[in-house]
């Protein structure tokens, strides 16, 4: 049979400034590029496996997992196929169908899907709504207490550390305190934080933290991280009675190739960049305030931002789209002609973007481009 | 913090002849190497996603999945994180805890783990035992009928197409017939077949086929394939009521990067090699008969072999290890000095290996090396 042409190329996105927040934290440093090359073939990490992925000595997966646990301040850590797969595993491991869990109102859709796949009921902690969409910890506590009153037992409380719509940073330490006091296991979804900013899981008194290698840890996807307090190891890392080396909830092994090799190769780079998170936030705040100099562009979410993912209301761009011959496509096309990509074709009323890891000059260039575009058409 | 040295290199295994059967089917052709490079960063396939991984138009995941379905003769197909994750998804999608499933006695350990993680009971179809370890279809039918008599309903029957211990090929067509007649949904585990030999799922009347991209489809791991008859789509591909585009059992999206790009890029190469499967089997049989010229080396499993994965009893090598100064390590070291790797350090009583994709000359060189080693020490 003849195959279609799948257009398997990504030059445009790789060779231009990509503002797509999904893409900024997963760019490989050169060490990981080398690992990608070495471990690109099929089942590559399994040459020296004695039956346990997490105990492979060459490359040293065991040494890597020790370092990773230290970095995240967790007792036990495993890799999974992504943050969503980590969340699914926790819910699958510690809940039963029809159990109730509490989740913040800014949760990623995969939190809902992981719960749905496990047939769990979700009680939601509302955010403060437009324009801040903040998850207030008093509100979280109130909702959790009410849920306990109503349902008797809450098997899991989940908080999104940085949400994917507004880049709001929530109070993980306070969350850990509340859950611990109420005796509810806590899970922090660090998909947009782990690998960007410091995670102090045990200090924050969290039962579980999950992260995404491809979203925020400079790794080739798909790969996730699942960290836990030691007391959960017995449940989550229970071994098969039949295959005594293999962990059931992990289906034996998870990351069987390039993703884990790149995650390993990137860890020193990730540790270094996490130490510089404050500089990154300052650059992001500066980017926001420069963009807000344009009339008709306003950041929403908590202000000033505490993250690189930022969302803007952009009525001015929407106004332009009404009379521009290319309609809503004008913005995408104008940006692309300036070598800037990552904002969806046709989108003008609002957008979210990230300049994570870009230089000050690159960020300034992006701001100038927006200013130029608005000036060109706003007559 | 300082990281340990993880030894993230794989030169030895990449630059020598690797006999590890896990590794032979996952070697990337040059098109996939290019895709690996282009799609190596993080969340790389998601630039043009409108909410559904399987509907992404650039690169054309939708076109690829159409071709893949045609290639496997299935109605619907999705990628997953591996054959084990596909098996878990089917069991999770169509079974309830405490349900009983029937599984062949040569099943891969991940079949057992997928069942254990889903809290299912396993009834096993025994193999014929030493030395053939064949799964006989009359035996399968008898076991399945008895299981139905005993438990009332069997929710799934699973057959391992090629098992990972002996490389035995089982009769998928007869299996499909039996299951269909008895009204039991059938799943064929094609981890070592899909991508090596033709899969005619609908013709064989199978409900589900699962495969492994990193084991047998020339893709960078981890990635799996899940094909099904249309009637199962409603259950397996059910969408979230809350996020109406997203499929719950797939957790929304599965392969979010290089694995799927490499699987796509490799498909034309895979289709071509599947067409040449008979040549491959002949080369493998030739390899076996040459190795069996050595007294004290015998293939076990079905003879002549129908696959490249073959297992040998090797009493002669074990004899040598008894007086060799390097004990059991002699074989590994002698092979390595001849640039042959992939047989575990210390193993001499038996080994399994594969020469899949090697040239006739390379295979002859390996045979000659074994003959040389035996001659050198068997005095």
XYZ file of C-alpha atoms in Angstrom:
758
model
C 0.000 0.000 0.000
C 0.966 3.637 -0.589
C 1.155 5.982 2.377
C -0.166 9.525 2.341
C 2.188 12.460 2.813
C 2.138 13.231 6.539
C 4.245 16.414 6.371
C 6.513 15.282 9.171
C 8.485 18.479 9.552
C 8.567 21.123 12.221
C 10.966 23.661 10.786
C 8.637 26.636 11.193
C 8.095 26.058 14.883
C 11.709 25.198 15.599
C 13.319 27.959 13.650
C 11.153 30.849 14.789
C 10.305 32.316 18.175
C 7.559 30.034 19.458
C 5.216 31.662 21.976
C 3.159 28.492 22.561
C 3.371 27.925 26.333
C 3.196 24.148 25.767
C 6.512 24.299 23.961
C 8.735 26.591 25.986
C 9.684 24.284 28.860
C 10.419 21.217 26.748
C 13.247 22.524 24.597
C 16.218 20.181 24.920
C 19.637 21.460 25.990
C 22.560 20.067 24.015
C 23.248 17.238 26.500
C 19.696 15.993 26.013
C 20.035 16.309 22.224
C 22.977 13.927 22.458
C 20.972 11.516 24.643
C 18.123 11.718 22.124
C 20.523 10.647 19.418
C 22.050 7.813 21.471
C 18.752 6.505 22.844
C 16.519 7.193 19.856
C 16.148 3.590 18.766
C 13.186 1.604 20.083
C 13.652 -0.032 23.453
C 16.950 1.729 24.032
C 17.326 1.920 27.812
C 16.656 -1.788 28.315
C 20.052 -3.262 27.346
C 21.241 -3.728 30.920
C 17.897 -4.233 32.595
C 17.653 -6.932 35.229
C 13.902 -6.631 35.447
C 13.384 -3.195 36.956
C 13.475 0.012 34.930
C 14.154 2.112 38.020
C 17.120 -0.070 38.974
C 18.972 -0.047 35.639
C 22.631 0.729 36.332
C 23.774 1.745 32.826
C 22.646 4.355 32.153
C 22.195 4.906 35.878
C 18.454 5.220 36.236
C 18.774 4.363 39.899
C 21.241 7.208 40.498
C 19.079 9.585 38.507
C 15.952 8.749 40.513
C 17.865 9.348 43.750
C 18.873 12.792 42.522
C 15.389 13.538 41.256
C 13.858 12.613 44.623
C 16.328 14.918 46.358
C 15.614 17.716 43.897
C 11.848 17.489 44.507
C 12.169 16.680 48.207
C 10.110 13.511 47.934
C 10.735 10.081 49.478
C 9.991 7.953 46.405
C 9.888 8.902 42.774
C 9.050 7.171 39.518
C 8.735 8.320 35.946
C 5.442 7.833 34.116
C 4.245 8.775 30.617
C 3.176 12.271 31.675
C 1.568 14.336 34.404
C -1.871 13.053 33.368
C -0.701 9.445 33.621
C 0.750 10.214 37.061
C -2.565 11.657 38.209
C -4.426 8.666 36.787
C -2.076 6.297 38.621
C -2.551 8.039 41.974
C -6.335 8.076 41.628
C -6.311 4.468 40.427
C -4.004 3.403 43.217
C -5.715 5.001 46.198
C -9.378 5.499 45.179
C -12.303 3.224 44.350
C -14.993 3.936 41.736
C -17.633 6.384 43.042
C -15.198 7.949 45.516
C -15.246 11.731 45.776
C -12.196 13.927 45.258
C -11.764 17.679 45.573
C -10.141 19.626 42.761
C -9.439 23.313 42.219
C -11.480 25.223 39.641
C -8.398 25.928 37.531
C -7.544 22.235 37.098
C -6.243 21.057 33.742
C -8.674 19.016 31.660
C -6.518 15.943 32.177
C -7.289 16.072 35.910
C -10.964 15.719 35.029
C -10.218 12.947 32.530
C -8.077 11.014 34.990
C -10.970 11.203 37.472
C -13.553 10.237 34.835
C -11.469 7.262 33.702
C -11.360 6.158 37.346
C -15.124 6.774 37.719
C -14.628 9.312 40.516
C -16.865 12.216 41.495
C -15.343 15.684 41.481
C -16.135 18.480 43.929
C -14.757 21.745 42.656
C -13.194 24.663 44.496
C -14.353 27.768 42.617
C -11.823 30.377 41.539
C -12.375 34.079 42.206
C -13.526 34.518 38.584
C -12.737 37.312 36.117
C -10.211 38.902 35.938
C -7.959 37.217 38.519
C -9.244 33.610 38.538
C -7.393 33.068 41.789
C -7.705 29.885 43.868
C -8.013 31.195 47.396
C -6.857 28.808 50.116
C -9.645 29.818 52.511
C -12.091 28.882 49.805
C -10.248 25.579 49.259
C -10.462 24.792 52.984
C -14.162 25.655 53.141
C -14.983 23.503 50.113
C -12.948 20.604 51.421
C -14.583 20.778 54.862
C -18.051 20.920 53.311
C -17.212 17.964 51.090
C -16.081 15.934 54.102
C -19.338 16.838 55.896
C -21.392 15.834 52.896
C -19.585 12.681 51.697
C -17.866 11.413 54.841
C -14.530 10.711 53.250
C -12.569 12.573 50.626
C -9.938 10.279 49.125
C -7.819 12.925 47.436
C -7.466 16.690 47.227
C -5.758 18.057 44.153
C -4.347 21.497 43.530
C -2.976 22.837 40.252
C 0.279 24.527 41.159
C 0.409 26.684 38.033
C -2.717 26.552 35.931
C -2.473 26.386 32.158
C -4.918 29.202 31.396
C -3.686 32.122 33.478
C -0.339 31.009 34.833
C -1.588 31.625 38.376
C 0.672 30.292 41.115
C -1.273 28.748 43.985
C -0.175 28.362 47.583
C 1.152 24.793 47.757
C 2.392 25.114 51.320
C -0.956 26.278 52.657
C -2.680 23.533 50.623
C -0.446 20.887 52.200
C -1.204 22.280 55.657
C -4.967 22.253 55.128
C -5.054 18.715 53.708
C -2.791 17.357 56.381
C -4.941 18.905 59.118
C -8.110 17.473 57.620
C -6.497 14.079 56.996
C -6.994 14.162 53.231
C -4.187 12.937 50.907
C -2.903 15.813 48.794
C -1.668 15.924 45.223
C -0.004 18.944 43.635
C -0.096 19.066 39.843
C 3.251 20.619 38.947
C 2.966 20.229 35.155
C 3.910 23.883 34.624
C 6.084 24.283 37.709
C 8.350 21.244 38.270
C 11.465 22.000 36.237
C 10.775 25.734 36.214
C 10.505 26.627 39.888
C 11.530 24.935 43.146
C 9.308 22.106 44.425
C 9.671 21.443 48.151
C 7.270 18.564 48.477
C 8.066 17.294 51.948
C 8.448 20.793 53.360
C 5.015 21.621 51.947
C 3.717 18.418 53.517
C 2.357 17.016 50.250
C 1.516 13.362 49.727
C 2.003 13.404 45.956
C 3.573 15.713 43.396
C 3.314 15.104 39.654
C 5.183 16.798 36.855
C 5.627 16.724 33.102
C 8.991 16.129 31.457
C 7.890 17.424 28.062
C 6.094 20.479 29.425
C 8.626 21.801 31.911
C 11.678 19.590 32.351
C 13.529 19.965 29.058
C 12.778 16.377 28.069
C 11.543 14.762 24.900
C 7.936 13.671 25.410
C 6.055 11.843 26.601
C 7.341 11.528 30.133
C 6.043 12.417 33.564
C 7.200 12.389 37.136
C 5.414 10.985 40.171
C 6.837 11.779 43.587
C 5.347 10.624 46.873
C 5.767 10.375 50.602
C 7.185 7.086 51.743
C 3.908 5.947 53.309
C 2.281 5.743 49.860
C 4.977 3.535 48.411
C 3.330 0.441 49.784
C 0.180 1.096 47.774
C 1.526 2.838 44.698
C 4.649 0.711 44.236
C 3.129 -2.631 45.245
C 4.740 -5.483 43.364
C 3.090 -8.223 41.375
C 2.668 -11.479 43.311
C 3.461 -13.315 40.078
C 6.311 -11.162 38.796
C 7.882 -10.150 42.056
C 10.220 -7.500 40.638
C 7.500 -5.609 38.804
C 5.379 -2.778 40.155
C 1.728 -3.278 39.208
C 0.571 0.341 39.096
C 3.531 1.158 36.801
C 2.693 -1.861 34.565
C 6.260 -3.000 35.177
C 8.089 -0.290 33.299
C 7.096 3.115 32.011
C 9.581 5.199 30.010
C 11.313 2.763 27.730
C 13.623 4.921 25.671
C 14.587 8.431 24.633
C 12.207 10.291 26.977
C 13.906 9.070 30.130
C 17.400 9.394 28.651
C 16.678 13.034 27.790
C 15.097 13.699 31.186
C 18.248 12.351 32.819
C 20.574 14.301 30.578
C 18.627 17.491 31.244
C 18.482 17.271 35.028
C 21.661 19.312 35.734
C 20.412 21.980 33.288
C 16.977 21.941 34.936
C 18.406 22.267 38.433
C 20.411 25.253 37.286
C 17.475 26.995 35.637
C 15.219 26.415 38.627
C 17.757 28.335 40.719
C 17.301 31.281 38.390
C 13.508 31.289 38.510
C 13.283 34.772 40.053
C 15.132 36.291 37.102
C 12.720 34.511 34.780
C 9.700 35.933 36.616
C 11.173 39.416 36.418
C 11.713 39.072 32.682
C 8.147 37.842 32.302
C 6.745 40.739 34.348
C 8.756 43.133 32.267
C 7.383 41.544 29.085
C 3.829 41.923 30.398
C 4.206 45.545 31.413
C 5.712 46.416 28.047
C 2.873 44.695 26.165
C 0.336 46.453 28.395
C 1.710 49.770 27.152
C -0.427 49.048 24.107
C -3.968 50.387 24.627
C -6.327 47.431 24.416
C -3.958 44.762 25.687
C -4.362 43.727 29.332
C -3.001 40.807 31.275
C -5.572 38.813 33.176
C -4.897 36.384 36.029
C -3.018 37.339 39.217
C -1.023 40.580 38.826
C 1.896 40.945 38.752
C 2.337 37.516 37.244
C 4.377 34.857 39.021
C 4.972 32.740 35.924
C 5.996 32.919 32.289
C 2.626 31.686 31.003
C 0.487 34.783 30.706
C -2.943 35.488 29.292
C -3.984 38.725 27.667
C -7.324 40.203 26.737
C -6.692 41.902 23.395
C -9.768 43.890 22.266
C -7.571 46.090 20.075
C -6.492 43.106 17.971
C -10.080 42.001 17.677
C -11.089 45.473 16.481
C -8.437 45.341 13.765
C -9.628 41.907 12.639
C -13.053 43.368 11.884
C -11.837 45.568 9.043
C -8.593 43.783 8.021
C -8.907 42.031 4.645
C -7.412 38.837 6.161
C -9.916 39.029 9.050
C -8.820 37.140 12.151
C -5.818 35.650 10.347
C -3.988 38.956 10.170
C -2.314 38.556 13.561
C -0.928 35.091 12.853
C 0.345 36.212 9.461
C 1.884 39.455 10.664
C 3.668 37.662 13.485
C 4.850 34.875 11.226
C 6.334 37.343 8.768
C 8.350 38.571 11.781
C 9.404 35.010 12.644
C 7.111 34.741 15.635
C 4.769 31.725 15.914
C 2.711 29.941 18.556
C -0.481 32.016 18.664
C -3.294 30.145 16.958
C -4.394 31.110 13.463
C -7.537 33.214 13.634
C -7.267 34.076 17.305
C -7.526 37.799 18.137
C -9.840 38.373 21.147
C -7.322 37.006 23.619
C -4.263 34.841 23.686
C -1.951 33.125 26.115
C 1.749 32.957 25.530
C 5.090 32.337 27.164
C 8.539 33.769 26.582
C 10.200 31.264 28.950
C 13.901 30.874 28.278
C 14.072 33.670 25.727
C 16.699 36.393 26.038
C 15.754 39.918 27.006
C 16.401 40.964 23.407
C 14.095 38.316 21.998
C 11.341 39.375 24.385
C 11.837 43.026 23.474
C 11.681 42.116 19.805
C 8.339 40.386 20.361
C 6.961 43.411 22.224
C 8.155 45.728 19.460
C 6.527 43.487 16.867
C 3.159 43.691 18.615
C 3.503 47.463 18.919
C 4.384 47.733 15.237
C 1.437 45.567 14.164
C -1.049 47.542 16.236
C 0.323 50.864 14.972
C 0.245 49.639 11.368
C -3.464 48.821 11.397
C -5.037 50.811 14.216
C -6.044 53.891 12.304
C 22.774 20.244 44.200
C 25.313 18.126 42.313
C 24.072 15.303 40.098
C 25.690 11.882 39.930
C 27.215 10.653 36.683
C 24.455 8.673 34.937
C 26.590 7.317 32.068
C 24.063 8.342 29.461
C 25.711 6.726 26.481
C 24.824 3.736 24.359
C 27.755 3.538 21.975
C 28.529 -0.124 22.691
C 25.049 -1.305 21.888
C 24.612 0.959 18.892
C 27.979 0.361 17.285
C 28.129 -3.407 17.611
C 25.895 -6.236 16.433
C 23.158 -6.327 19.064
C 21.466 -9.721 19.448
C 19.001 -8.537 22.101
C 15.568 -9.374 20.614
C 14.085 -6.338 22.372
C 16.261 -4.086 20.268
C 16.133 -5.474 16.738
C 12.694 -4.242 15.638
C 13.028 -0.716 16.994
C 15.987 0.522 14.993
C 15.047 3.736 13.220
C 15.406 4.112 9.462
C 16.858 7.418 8.310
C 13.430 9.040 7.775
C 12.575 8.362 11.401
C 15.981 9.695 12.515
C 15.068 12.964 10.823
C 11.659 12.990 12.527
C 13.365 12.305 15.856
C 15.526 15.359 15.304
C 12.621 17.582 14.240
C 10.214 16.423 16.933
C 12.667 15.839 19.755
C 11.680 18.848 21.829
C 9.026 18.371 24.509
C 5.441 18.656 23.358
C 6.421 18.776 19.729
C 3.412 17.432 17.834
C 0.983 19.782 19.568
C 1.628 23.013 17.635
C -1.412 22.687 15.391
C -3.662 20.731 17.706
C -7.298 21.737 17.827
C -7.973 19.517 20.808
C -7.590 16.016 19.372
C -4.224 14.324 18.929
C -5.625 11.913 16.358
C -7.007 14.774 14.283
C -3.868 16.921 14.052
C -3.415 17.941 10.421
C 0.248 19.018 10.486
C 1.971 16.653 10.744
C -0.960 14.632 9.437
C -1.765 12.323 12.325
C -5.225 11.814 10.915
C -3.832 10.656 7.556
C -1.328 8.436 9.296
C -3.976 6.744 11.433
C -6.065 6.070 8.322
C -3.091 4.361 6.687
C -2.253 2.461 9.847
C -5.822 1.150 10.139
C -5.684 0.011 6.528
C -2.299 -1.625 7.081
C -3.568 -3.608 10.077
C -7.029 -4.181 8.637
C -8.793 -2.671 11.635
C -11.738 -0.257 11.760
C -10.398 2.142 14.385
C -6.865 2.687 15.571
C -5.168 4.819 18.208
C -1.633 5.068 19.473
C -0.920 4.430 23.153
C 2.305 4.353 25.202
C 3.027 0.713 24.403
C 1.501 -2.720 23.896
C 1.114 -3.110 27.676
C -0.731 0.202 27.927
C -2.988 -0.912 25.034
C -3.790 -4.156 26.857
C -4.458 -2.272 30.071
C -6.787 0.115 28.218
C -8.815 -2.720 26.648
C -9.159 -4.548 29.962
C -10.002 -1.302 31.738
C -12.488 -0.313 29.064
C -14.461 -3.538 28.751
C -13.982 -5.426 32.052
C -14.959 -4.847 35.672
C -12.872 -5.808 38.711
C -13.198 -9.556 39.522
C -14.035 -10.416 35.902
C -12.340 -13.463 34.445
C -10.235 -13.420 31.297
C -8.491 -16.240 29.431
C -4.836 -15.872 28.484
C -2.369 -18.194 26.747
C 0.412 -19.764 28.789
C 3.087 -17.961 26.779
C 1.707 -14.504 27.597
C 4.148 -11.687 28.270
C 4.424 -10.594 31.887
C 2.779 -7.286 30.992
C -0.418 -9.147 30.111
C -0.507 -10.430 33.676
C 0.316 -6.986 35.064
C -2.382 -5.291 32.985
C -4.875 -7.826 34.371
C -3.608 -7.426 37.936
C -3.799 -3.644 37.725
C -7.425 -4.075 36.584
C -8.078 -6.611 39.383
C -9.058 -9.351 36.929
C -8.788 -13.104 37.351
C -6.717 -15.016 34.802
C -7.470 -18.495 33.471
C -4.464 -19.855 31.619
C -4.245 -22.004 28.503
C -1.260 -24.320 29.080
C 1.426 -24.648 26.424
C 2.648 -28.050 25.259
C 5.721 -27.650 27.519
C 9.350 -28.498 26.802
C 10.767 -28.399 24.167
C 8.135 -26.872 21.867
C 6.055 -24.724 24.256
C 3.357 -24.546 21.615
C -0.073 -23.004 22.212
C -2.427 -25.461 20.564
C -5.732 -24.037 19.394
C -7.737 -27.120 20.416
C -6.359 -26.648 23.899
C -7.267 -22.940 23.780
C -10.838 -23.807 22.752
C -11.177 -26.418 25.482
C -9.864 -24.069 28.174
C -12.105 -21.249 27.002
C -15.191 -23.489 26.936
C -14.425 -24.804 30.418
C -13.926 -21.262 31.675
C -17.303 -20.224 30.276
C -18.907 -23.241 31.958
C -17.268 -22.426 35.255
C -17.567 -18.617 35.368
C -20.545 -17.924 33.145
C -18.993 -15.056 31.245
C -15.489 -14.531 29.962
C -14.970 -10.861 29.193
C -11.810 -11.216 27.113
C -9.624 -13.875 25.526
C -6.047 -12.931 24.819
C -3.503 -14.645 22.614
C 0.165 -13.781 22.271
C 0.836 -13.761 18.554
C 4.592 -14.240 18.907
C 5.747 -14.948 22.425
C 8.869 -13.303 23.776
C 10.529 -16.456 25.087
C 10.501 -18.891 22.149
C 9.370 -16.802 19.197
C 6.489 -19.217 18.623
C 3.896 -18.027 16.124
C 0.362 -18.894 17.179
C -2.670 -19.332 14.948
C -4.400 -15.963 15.085
C -7.006 -16.864 12.501
C -8.140 -19.978 14.367
C -8.136 -17.989 17.621
C -10.429 -15.362 16.072
C -12.756 -18.103 14.830
C -12.983 -19.822 18.225
C -13.612 -16.597 20.157
C -16.145 -15.346 17.697
C -18.046 -18.661 17.816
C -18.059 -18.638 21.619
C -19.005 -14.942 21.770
C -15.889 -13.879 23.648
C -14.084 -10.644 22.682
C -10.615 -11.442 21.378
C -7.329 -9.571 21.727
C -4.164 -10.484 19.861
C -0.928 -9.233 21.407
C 1.203 -8.399 18.374
C 4.141 -6.852 20.267
C 6.629 -9.003 18.351
C 4.612 -9.332 15.139
C 3.004 -6.033 14.130
C 5.620 -4.271 12.024
C 7.449 -7.509 11.238
C 4.774 -9.697 9.682
C 1.349 -9.052 8.147
C -1.573 -8.468 10.537
C -4.985 -9.124 8.994
C -7.152 -8.251 11.936
C -10.590 -8.126 10.354
C -9.933 -11.173 8.190
C -8.892 -13.057 11.331
C -12.077 -11.797 12.983
C -10.301 -10.206 15.935
C -11.872 -7.623 18.203
C -8.601 -6.024 19.269
C -4.993 -6.054 18.131
C -2.214 -4.353 20.067
C 1.344 -3.664 18.982
C 4.534 -2.002 20.135
C 6.184 0.772 18.175
C 9.516 0.444 19.967
C 9.627 -3.348 19.819
C 8.653 -3.972 16.212
C 7.684 -0.864 14.295
C 10.963 0.999 13.908
C 9.827 3.768 16.253
C 11.448 5.557 19.156
C 9.802 4.364 22.378
C 7.572 4.359 24.155
C 4.665 3.990 21.781
C 2.006 1.379 21.188
C -0.808 0.683 18.792
C -4.388 -0.250 19.603
C -6.608 -1.412 16.743
C -10.227 -2.479 17.115
C -13.404 -3.429 15.377
C -15.800 -0.574 14.924
C -18.282 -1.948 17.466
C -15.762 -1.363 20.285
C -15.207 2.282 19.402
C -18.249 3.334 21.378
C -16.767 1.939 24.602
C -13.058 2.417 24.049
C -13.222 5.831 22.398
C -16.046 7.283 24.488
C -15.652 10.994 24.937
C -15.678 13.013 28.114
C -19.043 14.624 28.900
C -17.125 17.625 30.219
C -14.454 17.900 27.521
C -16.413 16.739 24.522
C -13.450 16.390 22.171
C -11.407 14.189 24.488
C -11.471 10.406 24.687
C -11.558 9.287 28.325
C -9.802 5.918 27.997
C -6.935 7.653 26.126
C -6.756 10.384 28.829
C -7.244 12.869 25.999
C -3.933 12.386 24.239
C -1.279 9.707 24.348
C 1.898 10.085 22.265
C 2.875 13.691 22.597
C 6.126 13.962 20.690
C 8.969 12.120 19.015
C 7.527 8.594 19.415
C 4.551 9.258 17.173
C 6.571 11.341 14.698
C 9.034 8.467 14.323
C 6.251 5.881 14.055
C 4.739 7.940 11.250
C 8.019 8.446 9.464
C 8.764 4.717 9.666
C 5.446 3.441 8.353
C 6.453 3.229 4.661
C 9.664 1.406 5.701
C 7.661 -0.925 7.948
C 5.134 -1.732 5.230
C 7.977 -2.596 2.917
C 9.734 -4.846 5.386
C 6.537 -6.661 6.315
C 6.204 -7.604 2.644
C 9.598 -9.268 2.874
C 8.844 -11.269 6.011
C 9.283 -14.642 4.311
C 12.860 -13.783 3.364
C 13.491 -12.807 6.965
C 12.147 -16.125 8.265
C 14.361 -17.995 5.825
C 17.425 -16.086 6.994
C 16.477 -16.818 10.590
C 16.011 -20.551 9.890
C 19.347 -20.606 8.156
C 20.961 -18.900 11.151
C 19.433 -21.509 13.473
C 20.504 -24.506 11.428
C 24.045 -23.165 11.195
C 24.244 -22.595 14.946
C 22.829 -26.068 15.546
C 25.825 -27.490 13.676
C 27.625 -26.903 16.962
C 27.245 -29.949 19.212
C 25.520 -28.798 22.375
C 23.485 -25.953 20.850
C 19.809 -26.695 20.102
C 16.914 -24.444 19.264
C 13.844 -24.940 21.402
C 10.312 -23.750 20.606
C 8.472 -24.686 17.397
C 10.816 -26.041 14.677
C 11.576 -24.816 12.140
C 11.152 -21.362 13.627
C 8.643 -18.910 12.179
C 10.265 -15.854 13.688
C 13.598 -14.114 14.199
C 13.449 -14.390 17.999
C 14.905 -17.805 18.788
C 15.856 -19.577 21.970
C 18.706 -22.022 22.320
C 19.652 -24.549 24.945
C 23.447 -24.299 25.123
C 24.895 -27.022 27.420
C 28.253 -26.787 25.644
C 28.670 -23.152 26.662
C 27.710 -24.023 30.204
C 30.322 -26.782 30.254
C 32.990 -24.314 29.172
C 31.961 -21.850 31.878
C 32.758 -24.489 34.503
C 36.476 -24.498 33.812
C 36.974 -21.089 32.143
C 38.855 -18.634 34.412
C 36.206 -15.954 33.713
C 33.441 -18.453 34.612
C 30.059 -17.545 33.140
C 31.334 -14.186 31.900
C 33.503 -15.761 29.211
C 30.756 -15.828 26.592
C 29.796 -12.171 26.986
C 33.446 -11.145 26.866
C 34.395 -13.326 23.903
C 31.401 -12.045 21.943
C 32.066 -8.446 22.868
C 35.669 -8.699 21.694
C 34.138 -9.728 18.344
C 31.775 -6.716 18.425
C 28.716 -8.800 19.243
C 26.528 -7.773 22.209
C 23.029 -8.407 23.527
C 23.432 -11.697 25.410
C 23.381 -11.049 29.142
C 26.620 -11.071 31.103
C 27.029 -14.363 32.906
C 24.428 -16.266 30.888
C 25.598 -19.612 29.418
C 22.959 -22.350 29.968
C 20.609 -20.906 27.360
C 20.008 -17.668 25.560
C 17.501 -16.063 23.273
C 18.565 -13.825 20.466
C 17.461 -12.227 17.234
C 19.263 -11.342 14.032
C 16.302 -9.433 12.599
C 17.300 -6.976 9.922
C 20.915 -8.123 9.756
C 22.511 -8.987 6.431
C 23.336 -12.584 5.524
C 27.025 -11.744 6.054
C 26.442 -10.358 9.523
C 24.504 -13.463 10.504
C 27.216 -15.703 9.115
C 29.803 -13.720 11.042
C 27.854 -14.297 14.262
C 27.605 -18.044 13.573
C 31.330 -18.197 12.831
C 32.080 -16.358 16.032
C 30.128 -18.881 18.095
C 31.877 -21.758 16.307
C 35.242 -20.147 16.942
C 34.513 -19.578 20.639
C 33.365 -23.166 21.167
C 36.370 -24.551 19.295
C 38.731 -22.334 21.246
C 37.650 -23.616 24.656
C 36.050 -27.013 24.101
C 39.084 -29.197 24.528
